[in-house]
Structure formats: C-alpha cells, structure tokens
Coordinates of N, CA and C in Angstrom, one line a residue:
R1 N 10.7 -7.6 -46.5 CA 11.6 -8.2 -46.3 C 10.7 -9.9 -45.3
K2 N 9.4 -9.9 -46.1 CA 8.5 -11.5 -45.7 C 9.1 -12.0 -47.2
D3 N 9.1 -11.9 -48.4 CA 10.0 -13.1 -48.9 C 11.3 -13.1 -49.0
E4 N 11.7 -12.0 -47.7 CA 13.3 -13.0 -47.3 C 12.9 -13.7 -46.5
A5 N 12.1 -13.3 -45.6 CA 12.3 -14.6 -44.7 C 11.4 -15.6 -44.6
L6 N 10.8 -15.5 -46.3 CA 9.8 -17.1 -46.6 C 11.0 -17.6 -47.8
A7 N 12.0 -17.1 -48.1 CA 13.1 -17.8 -49.1 C 13.8 -18.4 -47.6
A8 N 14.2 -17.6 -46.8 CA 15.1 -18.7 -45.5 C 14.4 -19.8 -44.8
L9 N 13.2 -19.7 -44.2 CA 12.0 -20.7 -44.2 C 12.1 -21.6 -45.5
A10 N 11.9 -21.4 -46.5 CA 11.6 -22.4 -47.4 C 13.2 -23.3 -47.3
A11 N 14.4 -22.5 -47.2 CA 15.7 -23.4 -47.8 C 15.7 -24.6 -46.8
N12 N 15.4 -24.5 -45.7 CA 15.0 -25.3 -44.3 C 13.8 -26.4 -44.5
N13 N 12.6 -25.4 -44.8 CA 11.5 -26.2 -44.2 C 11.0 -27.0 -45.6
G14 N 10.9 -27.0 -46.7 CA 10.3 -26.7 -48.1 C 9.0 -25.5 -47.7
E15 N 8.4 -25.3 -49.1 CA 7.7 -24.0 -49.7 C 6.6 -24.1 -48.5
V16 N 5.7 -24.8 -48.6 CA 4.6 -25.1 -48.1 C 4.7 -25.0 -46.3
K17 N 5.4 -25.7 -45.7 CA 5.7 -25.6 -44.3 C 6.2 -24.2 -43.8
A18 N 7.5 -23.7 -44.7 CA 7.8 -22.1 -44.7 C 6.4 -21.2 -44.5
K19 N 5.3 -21.2 -45.7 CA 4.0 -20.6 -45.3 C 3.7 -20.6 -44.1
E20 N 3.7 -21.8 -43.7 CA 2.5 -21.9 -42.1 C 3.5 -21.3 -41.4
I21 N 4.9 -21.7 -41.2 CA 5.7 -20.8 -39.8 C 5.5 -19.2 -40.3
L22 N 5.6 -19.2 -41.5 CA 5.7 -17.4 -41.3 C 4.4 -16.9 -41.1
E23 N 3.0 -18.0 -41.2 CA 1.8 -16.9 -40.8 C 1.8 -17.0 -39.4
E24 N 2.4 -18.3 -38.7 CA 2.5 -18.3 -37.5 C 3.1 -16.6 -36.6
M25 N 4.5 -17.1 -37.0 CA 5.2 -15.8 -36.8 C 4.5 -14.8 -36.9
M26 N 3.6 -14.2 -38.0 CA 3.2 -12.7 -38.6 C 1.6 -12.7 -37.4
A27 N 1.2 -14.3 -36.8 CA 0.1 -13.8 -36.3 C 0.7 -13.8 -34.5
A28 N 1.4 -14.0 -34.4 CA 2.1 -14.3 -33.2 C 2.3 -12.5 -33.4
D29 N 3.3 -11.9 -33.7 CA 3.9 -10.8 -33.7 C 2.6 -9.9 -33.6
A30 N 1.0 -10.2 -34.4 CA 0.1 -9.1 -34.4 C -0.7 -9.7 -33.0
A31 N 0.1 -10.2 -32.3 CA -1.0 -10.4 -30.9 C -0.2 -10.2 -30.2
E32 N 1.1 -9.7 -30.0 CA 2.3 -9.0 -29.8 C 1.7 -7.6 -29.4
A33 N 1.8 -6.9 -30.6 CA 1.6 -5.7 -31.1 C 0.3 -6.0 -30.5
A34 N -1.0 -6.5 -30.7 CA -2.5 -5.7 -30.1 C -2.4 -5.7 -28.5
E35 N -1.5 -6.9 -27.9 CA -1.5 -6.3 -26.6 C -0.8 -5.4 -26.3
K36 N 0.2 -4.8 -26.5 CA 0.8 -3.8 -26.1 C 0.1 -2.4 -26.3
A37 N -0.8 -2.7 -27.6 CA -1.4 -2.0 -27.9 C -2.8 -1.3 -26.4
A38 N -3.3 -2.5 -26.4 CA -4.6 -2.5 -25.5 C -4.4 -2.5 -24.1
L39 N -2.8 -2.1 -23.6 CA -2.1 -2.0 -22.6 C -1.9 0.1 -22.1
K40 N -1.4 0.1 -23.3 CA -1.0 1.4 -23.9 C -2.2 2.2 -23.1
A41 N -3.8 1.6 -23.7 CA -4.6 2.3 -24.0 C -5.0 2.0 -22.7
A42 N -5.1 1.3 -22.3 CA -5.5 1.2 -20.7 C -4.9 1.7 -19.5
A43 N -3.5 2.2 -20.0 CA -2.9 3.0 -18.5 C -2.8 4.2 -19.1
K44 N -3.4 5.0 -20.3 CA -3.5 6.0 -21.0 C -4.0 7.1 -19.6
G45 N -3.9 8.3 -19.2 CA -3.9 8.6 -18.2 C -4.0 7.8 -16.9
D46 N -3.8 7.4 -16.3 CA -3.1 7.0 -15.2 C -2.4 7.6 -15.0
S47 N -2.4 7.4 -13.2 CA -1.4 9.0 -12.8 C -1.2 8.0 -11.2
V48 N -0.3 8.6 -10.5 CA 0.6 7.9 -9.1 C -0.5 8.2 -8.4
F49 N -1.8 9.2 -8.5 CA -2.2 9.9 -7.7 C -3.5 9.4 -7.7
Q50 N -4.1 8.3 -8.9 CA -5.3 7.9 -8.8 C -5.3 7.0 -7.9
R51 N -6.9 6.7 -7.0 CA -7.3 6.1 -6.0 C -6.5 5.2 -5.9
K52 N -7.1 4.2 -7.2 CA -6.3 3.2 -7.2 C -4.9 2.4 -7.0
Y53 N -3.9 3.7 -7.2 CA -2.6 3.3 -7.2 C -1.8 4.1 -6.0
M54 N -2.6 4.8 -5.1 CA -2.2 5.6 -4.0 C -1.5 4.6 -3.1
M55 N -2.4 3.5 -2.3 CA -1.8 2.8 -1.3 C -0.3 2.2 -1.9
P56 N -0.2 1.9 -2.7 CA 1.7 1.0 -3.1 C 2.3 2.6 -3.3
F57 N 1.8 3.6 -3.6 CA 2.8 4.8 -4.0 C 3.1 5.1 -3.0
A58 N 1.9 5.4 -2.0 CA 1.8 5.8 -0.6 C 3.4 5.0 0.7
I59 N 3.0 3.9 0.2 CA 4.0 2.9 0.8 C 5.5 3.1 0.4
A60 N 5.6 2.8 -1.0 CA 7.1 3.3 -1.1 C 7.3 4.8 -0.8
L61 N 6.9 6.0 -0.8 CA 7.2 6.7 -0.8 C 7.4 6.5 1.2
A62 N 6.8 5.9 2.0 CA 6.7 5.9 3.3 C 8.1 5.3 3.8
V63 N 8.9 4.2 3.1 CA 9.7 3.5 3.3 C 10.9 4.3 2.4
L64 N 10.8 4.6 1.8 CA 12.0 5.3 1.3 C 12.3 6.8 2.0
I65 N 11.7 7.4 2.5 CA 11.6 8.2 3.7 C 12.6 8.0 5.0
C66 N 11.9 7.0 5.0 CA 12.8 6.3 6.2 C 13.9 5.9 5.8
N67 N 13.8 5.2 4.7 CA 15.4 4.8 4.4 C 16.3 5.6 4.6
Q68 N 16.1 7.1 4.2 CA 16.9 7.8 4.2 C 17.1 8.6 6.1
A69 N 15.9 8.6 6.4 CA 15.4 9.4 7.8 C 16.7 8.7 8.6
I70 N 17.0 7.4 8.7 CA 17.7 6.7 9.7 C 18.9 7.1 9.3
G71 N 19.4 7.8 8.6 CA 20.7 8.7 8.8 C 22.1 7.8 8.4
F72 N 21.5 7.4 7.8 CA 23.2 6.1 7.2 C 24.4 6.8 6.8
N73 N 24.1 7.8 5.9 CA 24.6 8.7 5.1 C 25.5 9.2 6.2
A74 N 24.6 10.0 7.1 CA 25.3 10.9 8.4 C 26.0 9.8 8.8
V75 N 25.7 8.9 9.3 CA 26.6 8.0 10.5 C 27.6 7.8 9.6
Q76 N 27.8 7.7 8.4 CA 29.2 7.0 7.7 C 29.8 8.0 7.5
Y77 N 29.5 9.4 6.9 CA 30.2 10.7 7.1 C 30.9 11.1 8.1
F78 N 30.5 10.8 9.2 CA 30.6 11.4 10.4 C 31.2 10.6 11.5
S79 N 31.3 9.7 11.4 CA 31.6 8.6 12.5 C 33.0 8.5 12.7
I80 N 33.9 9.1 12.4 CA 34.9 9.4 12.8 C 35.0 10.7 13.9
T81 N 34.3 11.1 13.9 CA 34.0 12.4 15.1 C 33.3 11.8 15.9
M82 N 32.1 11.2 15.5 CA 31.4 10.5 16.9 C 32.2 9.4 17.4
F83 N 33.3 8.6 17.1 CA 34.1 7.5 18.0 C 34.8 9.0 19.2
K84 N 35.6 10.1 18.7 CA 36.4 10.6 19.1 C 35.1 11.6 20.2
S85 N 34.1 11.4 19.9 CA 33.5 12.3 20.5 C 33.0 11.4 21.8
A86 N 33.0 9.7 21.4 CA 32.8 8.8 22.3 C 33.7 8.2 23.2
G87 N 35.0 9.0 23.2 CA 36.2 8.6 24.3 C 37.6 8.4 23.5
L88 N 37.7 7.8 22.1 CA 38.8 7.4 21.3 C 39.4 8.4 20.9
T89 N 40.7 8.6 21.0 CA 41.7 9.3 19.9 C 41.5 9.2 18.8
H90 N 41.9 10.3 18.0 CA 41.6 10.8 16.2 C 42.6 9.1 15.9
G91 N 43.7 8.6 16.4 CA 44.1 7.6 15.7 C 43.3 6.3 15.5
A92 N 43.1 5.9 17.1 CA 41.8 4.8 17.3 C 40.6 5.0 16.4
A93 N 40.1 6.5 16.3 CA 38.6 6.6 15.6 C 38.6 6.4 13.9
S94 N 40.0 6.4 14.0 CA 40.4 6.0 12.3 C 40.0 4.7 11.8
V95 N 41.2 4.4 12.9 CA 41.5 2.8 12.5 C 39.5 1.9 13.0
A96 N 38.7 2.6 13.8 CA 37.7 2.0 14.0 C 36.7 2.2 12.5
H97 N 36.9 3.3 12.0 CA 36.1 4.2 10.8 C 36.5 2.9 9.8
V98 N 37.9 2.8 9.3 CA 38.3 1.5 8.7 C 38.0 0.4 8.5
V99 N 37.8 0.0 10.2 CA 37.3 -1.8 10.8 C 35.9 -1.6 10.2
V100 N 34.8 -0.6 10.3 CA 33.9 -0.4 10.5 C 32.6 -0.6 9.0
W101 N 33.2 -0.1 8.3 CA 32.4 0.5 6.6 C 32.7 -0.5 6.3
P102 N 34.0 -1.6 6.3 CA 34.2 -2.8 5.0 C 32.8 -4.1 5.7
V103 N 32.0 -3.6 6.4 CA 31.2 -4.2 6.9 C 30.1 -4.9 6.4
P104 N 29.8 -3.8 5.5 CA 28.1 -3.7 4.3 C 28.8 -4.9 3.5
I105 N 30.1 -4.7 3.0 CA 30.5 -6.3 2.0 C 29.6 -7.4 2.2
P106 N 30.2 -8.2 3.2 CA 29.8 -9.3 3.8 C 28.2 -9.4 3.8
M107 N 27.9 -8.3 4.3 CA 26.7 -8.1 4.8 C 25.3 -8.5 3.5
T108 N 26.1 -7.4 3.0 CA 25.1 -7.2 1.3 C 25.0 -8.1 0.5
A109 N 26.3 -9.2 0.9 CA 26.5 -10.6 0.0 C 25.2 -11.5 0.8
L110 N 25.3 -11.5 1.8 CA 24.6 -12.6 2.6 C 22.9 -12.2 2.7
A111 N 22.5 -10.5 2.0 CA 21.4 -10.1 1.9 C 21.0 -11.2 0.8
C112 N 21.9 -10.8 -0.1 CA 21.5 -10.9 -1.3 C 21.0 -12.6 -1.9
W113 N 21.5 -13.7 -1.6 CA 21.9 -14.7 -0.9 C 20.7 -15.3 -0.4
L114 N 19.9 -14.0 1.0 CA 18.9 -14.9 1.5 C 17.7 -14.1 0.6
V115 N 17.8 -12.9 -0.2 CA 16.5 -12.6 -0.3 C 15.4 -13.6 -1.1
D116 N 15.9 -14.0 -2.3 CA 14.5 -15.5 -2.2 C 14.4 -16.2 -1.7
R117 N 15.1 -16.4 -0.5 CA 14.5 -17.8 0.5 C 14.1 -17.3 1.5
A118 N 14.9 -16.2 2.3 CA 13.5 -15.4 3.2 C 12.1 -14.7 3.1
G119 N 12.6 -13.8 2.0 CA 11.7 -12.6 1.9 C 11.7 -11.5 2.3
R120 N 11.7 -11.0 1.3 CA 12.3 -9.5 1.3 C 11.9 -8.6 2.8
K121 N 10.3 -8.8 3.0 CA 9.6 -8.2 4.7 C 10.7 -8.8 6.0
I122 N 10.9 -10.2 6.2 CA 11.6 -10.8 7.0 C 12.7 -9.8 7.0
L123 N 13.6 -9.7 6.2 CA 14.8 -9.2 5.9 C 14.8 -7.8 6.3
L124 N 13.6 -7.3 5.9 CA 13.4 -5.5 6.6 C 13.0 -5.7 7.8
E125 N 12.3 -6.5 8.5 CA 12.1 -6.3 9.7 C 13.4 -6.4 10.5
I126 N 14.0 -7.5 10.2 CA 15.2 -7.9 10.8 C 16.5 -7.0 10.7
G127 N 15.7 -6.5 9.7 CA 17.2 -5.2 9.6 C 17.1 -4.2 10.2
T128 N 15.6 -3.4 10.4 CA 14.9 -2.5 11.0 C 15.0 -2.9 12.6
R129 N 15.0 -3.4 12.9 CA 15.3 -4.0 14.9 C 16.1 -3.8 14.9
G130 N 17.2 -4.3 14.4 CA 18.8 -4.5 14.7 C 19.2 -3.0 14.6
M131 N 18.4 -1.9 13.9 CA 18.9 -0.9 13.5 C 18.8 -0.1 14.8
V132 N 16.8 -0.5 15.2 CA 16.9 0.7 16.6 C 17.6 -0.1 17.9
V133 N 18.0 -1.6 18.0 CA 18.5 -1.7 18.7 C 20.0 -1.2 18.8
A134 N 20.6 -0.8 18.3 CA 22.2 -0.1 17.4 C 21.8 1.1 18.0
F135 N 21.1 1.9 17.9 CA 20.5 3.6 17.9 C 20.5 3.6 19.2
L136 N 19.8 2.6 19.8 CA 19.6 2.7 21.7 C 20.7 2.5 22.2
G137 N 21.8 1.4 21.8 CA 22.4 1.0 22.4 C 23.8 2.4 22.2
A138 N 23.9 3.0 21.5 CA 24.9 4.2 21.2 C 24.0 5.0 21.7
A139 N 23.2 5.6 21.4 CA 22.3 6.9 22.3 C 23.1 6.5 24.1
F140 N 22.9 5.1 24.9 CA 22.8 5.0 26.1 C 24.7 5.4 25.8
V141 N 25.3 4.8 24.8 CA 26.8 5.3 25.4 C 27.0 6.6 25.6
F142 N 26.2 7.7 24.7 CA 27.0 9.2 24.7 C 26.5 9.1 25.9
R143 N 24.9 8.9 26.2 CA 24.6 9.5 27.7 C 25.4 9.4 28.7
A144 N 25.9 8.3 28.6 CA 26.8 7.7 29.8 C 28.6 8.6 29.6
V145 N 28.4 9.3 28.3 CA 29.9 9.4 27.9 C 29.8 11.2 28.5
A146 N 28.6 11.9 28.1 CA 28.7 13.3 28.5 C 28.0 12.9 29.7
N147 N 28.3 11.5 31.1 CA 27.8 12.4 32.1 C 29.2 11.5 33.5
G148 N 30.3 11.6 32.2 CA 32.0 11.6 32.4 C 32.2 10.1 32.7
W149 N 31.8 9.0 32.1 CA 32.2 8.0 31.7 C 33.1 8.0 30.6
T150 N 34.3 7.2 30.7 CA 35.3 6.9 29.8 C 35.8 6.1 29.4
G151 N 34.9 5.3 29.7 CA 35.0 3.7 28.6 C 33.9 3.5 27.6
G152 N 33.6 4.4 27.0 CA 32.5 4.6 26.2 C 33.2 4.1 24.5
G153 N 34.3 4.2 23.8 CA 34.6 4.6 22.7 C 34.4 3.3 22.2
W154 N 34.7 2.1 22.5 CA 34.6 1.0 21.6 C 33.6 0.5 21.4
L155 N 33.0 0.7 22.8 CA 31.1 0.5 22.6 C 30.5 1.3 21.7
S156 N 30.7 2.4 21.2 CA 30.3 3.0 20.3 C 30.3 2.5 19.0
V157 N 31.6 2.2 18.8 CA 32.1 1.3 17.9 C 31.2 0.1 17.5
A158 N 30.7 -0.7 18.5 CA 30.3 -1.7 18.6 C 28.4 -1.7 17.8
A159 N 28.5 -0.1 18.3 CA 26.7 -0.6 18.2 C 26.6 0.7 16.7
I160 N 27.7 1.2 16.1 CA 27.7 1.4 15.1 C 28.1 0.6 14.3
S161 N 28.6 -0.1 14.0 CA 28.5 -1.4 13.6 C 27.6 -2.4 13.7
L162 N 27.2 -2.4 14.7 CA 25.5 -3.2 14.3 C 24.4 -2.5 13.8
F163 N 24.6 -1.6 13.6 CA 23.9 -0.6 12.8 C 23.9 -0.9 11.6
V164 N 25.5 -0.6 10.8 CA 25.8 -1.2 9.5 C 25.3 -1.9 9.1
A165 N 26.0 -3.1 9.6 CA 25.7 -4.3 9.6 C 23.8 -4.6 9.5
S166 N 23.2 -4.2 10.1 CA 21.4 -4.3 10.3 C 21.1 -3.8 8.8
F167 N 21.7 -2.4 8.6 CA 21.0 -1.8 7.6 C 21.2 -2.7 6.4
S168 N 22.7 -2.8 5.9 CA 23.1 -3.4 5.0 C 22.3 -5.1 4.7
I169 N 21.9 -6.1 5.4 CA 21.3 -6.7 5.6 C 19.7 -6.3 4.7
G170 N 19.2 -5.7 5.8 CA 17.7 -5.4 5.0 C 17.6 -4.4 4.3
P171 N 17.4 -3.0 4.7 CA 17.0 -1.8 3.8 C 18.1 -1.7 2.8
G172 N 19.5 -1.7 3.3 CA 20.6 -1.3 1.9 C 20.2 -1.8 0.9
V173 N 19.4 -3.3 1.0 CA 19.5 -4.5 -0.3 C 17.9 -4.7 -0.7
V174 N 17.1 -4.9 0.2 CA 15.7 -5.1 -0.4 C 14.8 -4.0 -0.1
V175 N 15.0 -2.9 -0.3 CA 14.2 -1.5 -0.5 C 14.0 -1.3 -2.0
W176 N 15.5 -1.8 -2.9 CA 15.5 -1.5 -4.2 C 14.5 -2.5 -4.8
L177 N 14.8 -3.9 -4.2 CA 14.0 -4.8 -5.0 C 12.9 -4.5 -4.6
A178 N 12.2 -4.8 -3.2 CA 10.7 -4.8 -2.9 C 9.7 -3.8 -3.7
L179 N 10.6 -2.4 -3.8 CA 9.5 -1.2 -4.4 C 9.3 -1.3 -5.8
S180 N 10.7 -2.0 -6.2 CA 10.3 -2.1 -7.9 C 9.0 -3.4 -8.2
E181 N 9.0 -3.8 -7.3 CA 7.9 -5.0 -7.5 C 6.7 -4.4 -7.0
L182 N 6.7 -3.7 -6.0 CA 5.4 -2.9 -5.6 C 4.7 -2.2 -5.9
M183 N 5.1 -1.0 -7.1 CA 3.8 -0.5 -7.8 C 4.0 -0.9 -8.7
P184 N 2.9 -1.2 -9.7 CA 2.6 -1.4 -10.7 C 3.1 -1.1 -11.8
D185 N 3.2 -2.2 -12.9 CA 3.9 -1.2 -14.1 C 3.3 0.1 -14.4
R186 N 1.9 0.0 -14.9 CA 2.0 1.6 -15.1 C 2.1 2.9 -14.4
I187 N 2.4 2.7 -13.3 CA 3.0 3.9 -12.5 C 4.4 3.8 -11.9
R188 N 5.2 2.6 -12.6 CA 6.3 2.9 -11.9 C 7.3 3.7 -11.7
A189 N 7.5 4.0 -13.6 CA 8.7 5.1 -14.1 C 8.2 6.6 -12.9
N190 N 7.4 6.6 -13.0 CA 6.5 8.1 -12.7 C 6.5 8.1 -11.2
G191 N 6.1 7.2 -10.3 CA 5.8 6.5 -9.3 C 7.3 6.5 -8.5
M192 N 8.1 6.1 -8.8 CA 9.4 6.0 -8.4 C 10.7 6.7 -9.1
S193 N 10.2 8.1 -9.9 CA 10.9 8.8 -10.2 C 10.7 9.6 -8.8
I194 N 9.6 10.1 -8.2 CA 8.7 11.0 -7.3 C 9.7 10.5 -5.9
C195 N 9.3 8.9 -6.0 CA 9.9 8.6 -4.6 C 11.7 8.5 -4.6
L196 N 12.7 8.6 -5.2 CA 13.6 8.7 -5.2 C 14.2 10.0 -5.0
S197 N 13.3 11.3 -5.9 CA 13.6 12.7 -5.8 C 12.8 13.2 -3.9
V198 N 12.4 12.2 -3.5 CA 12.3 12.6 -2.3 C 13.3 12.1 -1.6
N199 N 13.5 10.8 -1.6 CA 14.6 10.1 -0.8 C 16.1 10.8 -1.1
Q200 N 16.3 11.1 -2.3 CA 17.6 12.1 -2.2 C 17.1 13.5 -1.1
M201 N 16.3 14.0 -1.2 CA 15.8 15.2 -0.1 C 16.1 15.1 0.9
V202 N 15.3 13.7 1.2 CA 15.5 13.6 2.8 C 16.9 13.1 3.1
A203 N 17.8 12.2 2.3 CA 19.2 12.2 3.0 C 19.7 13.6 2.8
F204 N 20.1 14.2 1.4 CA 20.8 15.8 1.8 C 20.4 16.1 2.9
A205 N 19.0 16.2 3.5 CA 18.5 17.2 4.8 C 19.3 16.8 6.3
I206 N 19.1 15.1 6.1 CA 19.3 15.1 7.6 C 21.4 15.1 7.6
S207 N 21.7 14.6 6.2 CA 22.9 14.7 6.4 C 23.9 16.1 6.3
D208 N 23.1 17.1 5.9 CA 23.1 18.6 5.9 C 23.0 19.0 7.4
A209 N 22.1 18.6 8.3 CA 21.5 19.2 9.1 C 22.3 18.4 10.2
F210 N 23.2 17.5 10.5 CA 23.5 16.4 11.1 C 24.2 16.9 12.5
L211 N 25.1 17.6 11.9 CA 26.5 17.9 12.7 C 25.4 19.6 13.9
Q212 N 24.9 20.0 12.9 CA 24.0 21.4 14.0 C 23.1 20.4 14.6
W213 N 22.5 19.7 14.3 CA 21.6 18.8 15.3 C 22.0 18.6 16.8
V214 N 23.7 17.6 16.1 CA 24.2 17.3 17.5 C 25.0 18.3 18.5
E215 N 25.4 20.0 17.6 CA 25.5 20.1 18.5 C 24.9 21.4 19.3
K216 N 23.2 21.6 19.0 CA 22.3 21.6 20.0 C 22.1 20.9 20.4
S217 N 21.7 19.5 20.4 CA 20.9 18.5 21.2 C 22.0 17.6 21.5
G218 N 23.0 17.1 21.1 CA 23.9 16.4 22.0 C 23.5 14.8 21.3
Y219 N 24.8 13.7 21.0 CA 24.8 12.9 20.2 C 23.6 12.0 21.1
A220 N 23.8 12.3 22.0 CA 22.4 11.0 22.5 C 21.0 11.6 22.0
T221 N 21.0 12.2 22.3 CA 19.6 13.1 21.6 C 19.2 12.5 20.1
V222 N 20.3 12.6 19.2 CA 20.0 12.5 17.9 C 19.6 11.5 18.1
L223 N 20.7 10.2 18.1 CA 20.4 8.5 18.3 C 19.4 8.4 19.0
F224 N 18.6 9.0 19.8 CA 17.3 8.4 20.2 C 16.3 8.9 19.3
W225 N 16.4 10.0 18.4 CA 15.5 10.3 17.4 C 15.5 9.6 16.5
L226 N 16.5 8.7 16.1 CA 17.4 8.1 15.1 C 16.7 6.7 15.5
A227 N 16.4 6.4 16.6 CA 16.1 4.9 16.7 C 14.6 5.8 16.7
G228 N 14.7 6.3 16.9 CA 12.5 6.4 17.1 C 11.9 6.1 14.9
F229 N 12.9 6.6 14.1 CA 12.8 6.7 12.8 C 13.0 5.1 12.6
A230 N 14.1 4.9 12.9 CA 14.2 3.2 12.7 C 12.7 3.1 13.1
F231 N 12.8 2.5 14.5 CA 11.2 2.2 15.0 C 10.4 2.4 13.8
L232 N 9.8 3.6 13.3 CA 8.7 3.8 12.7 C 9.0 3.0 11.1
Y233 N 10.1 3.0 10.6 CA 10.9 2.2 10.0 C 10.1 0.2 10.0
F234 N 10.5 -0.1 11.3 CA 10.2 -0.9 11.2 C 8.3 -1.7 11.6
L235 N 7.8 -0.5 12.1 CA 6.2 -0.9 11.7 C 5.8 -0.6 10.1
T236 N 6.4 0.0 9.1 CA 6.0 0.4 8.1 C 6.1 -1.0 7.4
A237 N 7.4 -1.8 8.0 CA 8.2 -3.0 7.3 C 6.8 -4.3 7.5
R238 N 6.8 -3.9 8.8 CA 5.7 -4.9 9.2 C 4.4 -5.2 9.3
F239 N 3.7 -4.2 9.3 CA 2.3 -4.0 8.9 C 1.9 -3.4 7.5
L240 N 2.6 -2.7 6.9 CA 1.9 -2.0 5.4 C 2.9 -2.8 4.5
L241 N 4.0 -3.4 4.2 CA 4.6 -4.1 3.0 C 4.0 -4.7 3.0
P242 N 4.0 -5.6 1.8 CA 3.3 -7.2 1.8 C 4.5 -7.9 1.4
E243 N 4.5 -9.1 1.1 CA 5.4 -9.8 1.0 C 5.5 -10.0 -1.0
T244 N 6.6 -9.7 -1.1 CA 6.4 -10.1 -2.8 C 7.5 -11.2 -3.5
K245 N 8.1 -12.0 -2.4 CA 8.6 -13.3 -3.0 C 8.2 -13.8 -3.3
G246 N 8.4 -14.5 -4.6 CA 8.0 -15.8 -5.0 C 6.6 -15.4 -6.1
K247 N 6.1 -14.5 -6.0 CA 4.9 -13.4 -6.6 C 5.2 -12.9 -7.6
T248 N 4.3 -12.8 -9.2 CA 4.6 -12.2 -10.5 C 4.3 -11.2 -9.9
L249 N 4.7 -10.4 -11.3 CA 4.2 -8.6 -11.2 C 2.5 -9.0 -10.9
E250 N 1.8 -9.7 -11.7 CA 0.8 -9.7 -12.1 C -0.3 -9.9 -10.5
E251 N 0.0 -10.7 -9.8 CA -0.1 -11.2 -8.7 C 0.0 -9.9 -7.8
I252 N 0.8 -9.0 -7.4 CA 1.4 -8.4 -6.7 C 0.2 -6.7 -7.0
E253 N -0.1 -6.8 -8.4 CA -0.6 -5.5 -8.6 C -2.0 -6.2 -8.6
A254 N -2.9 -7.2 -8.2 CA -4.2 -8.0 -8.4 C -4.4 -7.9 -6.7
F255 N -3.0 -7.6 -5.8 CA -3.0 -7.6 -4.7 C -3.7 -6.1 -4.3
W256 N -3.2 -5.1 -4.8 CA -4.2 -3.7 -4.7 C -5.6 -3.7 -5.0
G257 N -5.7 -4.3 -5.6 CA -7.4 -4.3 -6.5 C -7.7 -3.8 -7.9

C-alpha cells in the first residue's frame, strides 16, 4: 500500500515531492498512534472510584438521581388522574392532558437554542426553580381541593404546565449535555453507564410507587415532597455543578485537578 500511495502522490506532485509528503503523512500517523498508546497506558487501571474522579462522578450521579426523583415520568403517566382529582371531568382532564404534553416541543427547541448562548448551569437553575414553584403551586391547589374547594381543576393544569415547561427548558435538555462534558474521557463510558443505570432504577421506583404514595398520603403531600426534591436539584445545580459552556474537555478535566 505504501508503493500505491507513493505512485498516486507522484502522479500529481513528482517523485521527490511525493516522497516528502508520504514521509510527513507517515510521521503524523506514527505520532497519532503514539499519543493514543500513551493515553491508553495512562488510563489503564483508572476507575470511577479513584479519588481524583470521585467528585465529577458523584455530581453526575446526584444530578441524574434528582432528574428522576422529581417524578416527570410519573406526572406524565398519571396527569389525567391528577386533573380529575383536582375537580375536572374526565373529558376536560383528557383535553388538558392533550394541551399540556406538547409543551416540551417548543420549550426543548428554545433550550437547544439557548444552551450554548446562556450556558448549561443557568438553564438548569431556571428549570429547577420553575419546578419548585410549580410543585408548590400544585400542592396548595390540591390541599385546598382536599378541604372542599371546587375551583382548582384548571389551576392544577396551569401548575403542571409550568412544571413541564421548566423541566423541558432545563433538566430535560441540559443534563445530558452537561454530564457528557463533566466526566473526564478516561471514566466517561463506565461512569455514565453506572449513572444511567441508577437513573433508570429511580425512574422506575418513582413511577411504580406514585399512585400508591398518593393513595396513602394524598396529592398535596406527594407534591410537597417533589418540590423538596426539585429544591435539592436546584442546590446541586447552583453550588456543585460547574459551568462547561465554551470550555474544552481538557479544560474541564483540569478543573477537577
């Protein structure tokens, strides 16, 4: 193949120049191979549980647990039941469900446009703040409904719409980008595998237990708890998650020392 490459280069550059070009190409290939070998040797034996990787791994794990603990899937699955419990008829609750759940489409598009302009961290903070407000609003509506108020149906829809919009502009988009940048190359595959496994287990647990939790404690109590989870999510984003906008992967890795 070397002779074929030399012949092809010589056809356009002459034999002398072709040899120079080929030598440069071979040197570049050798340097690249040496760099890959050095990285592989340096990464050999690296583990997500090594001290130098524990902080980014722990933050990624905490963020993904919070991302499911706020119960987005459960709220989506059971929103019609929630709206009916807030006072809407089955028909009105079904209409509300159809109205609410296309909301992520424009909000996700907006988040994709903003994420490299405003930054990952600020969008995550905005989204988690909005979720806290939405859950608290919904919780107070359901508390009032439980005490006999009959005007909470569409207010519950408004609160859930705010929750869906807040999730979509923040955690729904930002998390996957920020976390892929957060963990160093050497542990990214293993770290993300563990984090995503835990993420899915938490998602299953919340969705599976949601209705039983509501039956035992009531919607208001459950929503207050979800507001608490969303607040913990906000604190994690505010004080632990670094901004990665405009930084190279090498700069982010250097941030962890």
